Amino acid sequence: MTEVRRETFGQMPQEEGGDGGGVVEKFILKSECVKVEILSFGCIISALETKDRNGKFADVVLGFDTLEGYMKKHPYFGAVVGRVANRIAKGKFTMEGKEYQLFLNNGPNSLHGGAKGFDKVLWSPQVLPNGVCFSRLSPDGEEGYPGDLKVWVTYTLSGGELTINYRAQTTKTTPINLTNHAYFNLAGQGSKDIYDHEISIEADSYLPVDDTSIPTGEMANVQGTGFDLRQPVELGKHLQKFGLGGFDHNFCLQEGQARRLAARARHPATGRTIEVHTTQPGIQFYTGNFLDGSLKGKGGVTYPKHSAFCLETQNWPDAVNKPHFPSALLRPGEEYNHTTWLLFNAA
């Protein structure tokens, strides 16, 4: 059985809390082996406690103790990002003969929805027997994107499995790509690095990127490269062996709408494991390369470089500008519907 509780987490400043009165709530979903806390601001996973092999709980996601931390600039800790997750080259795309220009917030590119994406707004919650459903209307023209977009993000917990479902409908054709940007450290948040984690990703190819992290358009075979993660590798040794400064790349998963295993991470010392299953065509593996120890996180800890990893299930980056990538477009009368399953256990 999953227990669901709600409580007040904080109050948004007057100028920010225009829609919905500005009270941010926290929803606590609890099973016998997982406890997850999710905010109505940005649909943020603010805490996720899971057992080690001795039954000891630890919080394995990065974040802040207070709303204030999430209101300031931070690297999308735990948030749902959109309307388009990841990068759009030069913040531009042309659709149905019209060019759209988005806000540039990542060098020459637009990242994770722009200046005020889905991670920085208040959502309307509805409590479910085993979870919570957040919804909002992203109005036509928000952050430069076309169409009134209705969005639903549903979190449900059953035993050791956290399910995240994303649905959307639009009044005009629009690009869309939704994901959750949780940062994990299975040793417990605040642990100094992730080098002792074992990682595997079920992908035969990945997308090489240019110096601004935009895919070049090529799909490269992982065979014989540092991107071959089909068998588990110990992350620190692997980065060293291949002279890699970290990962921030999309791995191409098997096409098709059915649920499939995408990735697995294990922390041998505690036995904690996370398995990621998804209906999405890609997964962005990011090793916290831009964390620099400057942010004070939960319990006053700092988060240095490589102190967490993200496994963001999503469409391929810049797909709106790459016709041979899986389509990122949602049309009126269609429904965007993707699900990701996170399975936590310890062995």
mmCIF file of C-alpha atoms in Angstrom, residues 53 186-187 194-200 232-235 263-275 309 311 345-347:
data_model
loop_
_atom_site.group_PDB
_atom_site.id
_atom_site.type_symbol
_atom_site.label_atom_id
_atom_site.label_comp_id
_atom_site.label_asym_id
_atom_site.label_seq_id
_atom_site.Cartn_x
_atom_site.Cartn_y
_atom_site.Cartn_z
ATOM 1 C CA ARG A 53 20.958 -3.888 1.583
ATOM 2 C CA LEU A 186 22.958 6.122 -4.629
ATOM 3 C CA ALA A 187 25.477 6.464 -1.786
ATOM 4 C CA ILE A 194 29.758 8.916 -8.252
ATOM 5 C CA TYR A 195 32.988 7.253 -9.410
ATOM 6 C CA ASP A 196 32.211 4.050 -7.498
ATOM 7 C CA HIS A 197 28.821 3.606 -9.220
ATOM 8 C CA GLU A 198 28.350 0.928 -11.876
ATOM 9 C CA ILE A 199 26.400 2.131 -14.909
ATOM 10 C CA SER A 200 24.943 0.339 -17.903
ATOM 11 C CA PRO A 232 28.167 -2.373 -16.514
ATOM 12 C CA VAL A 233 31.255 -0.191 -16.056
ATOM 13 C CA GLU A 234 32.655 1.374 -12.905
ATOM 14 C CA LEU A 235 32.231 5.036 -13.755
ATOM 15 C CA ALA A 263 19.613 1.997 -18.035
ATOM 16 C CA ARG A 264 20.760 0.667 -14.712
ATOM 17 C CA ALA A 265 22.926 2.187 -11.984
ATOM 18 C CA ARG A 266 24.251 0.331 -8.962
ATOM 19 C CA HIS A 267 26.232 1.377 -5.915
ATOM 20 C CA PRO A 268 28.096 -1.779 -4.845
ATOM 21 C CA ALA A 269 28.971 -0.533 -1.331
ATOM 22 C CA THR A 270 25.314 -0.087 -0.313
ATOM 23 C CA GLY A 271 23.707 -2.462 -2.816
ATOM 24 C CA ARG A 272 21.306 0.296 -3.957
ATOM 25 C CA THR A 273 20.181 -0.034 -7.554
ATOM 26 C CA ILE A 274 18.043 2.066 -9.855
ATOM 27 C CA GLU A 275 16.639 0.668 -13.085
ATOM 28 C CA PHE A 309 24.213 11.575 -12.323
ATOM 29 C CA LEU A 311 19.309 9.548 -16.550
ATOM 30 C CA ASN A 345 16.018 -2.050 -4.914
ATOM 31 C CA ALA A 346 19.033 -3.217 -2.952
ATOM 32 C CA ALA A 347 21.037 -6.410 -3.274
#
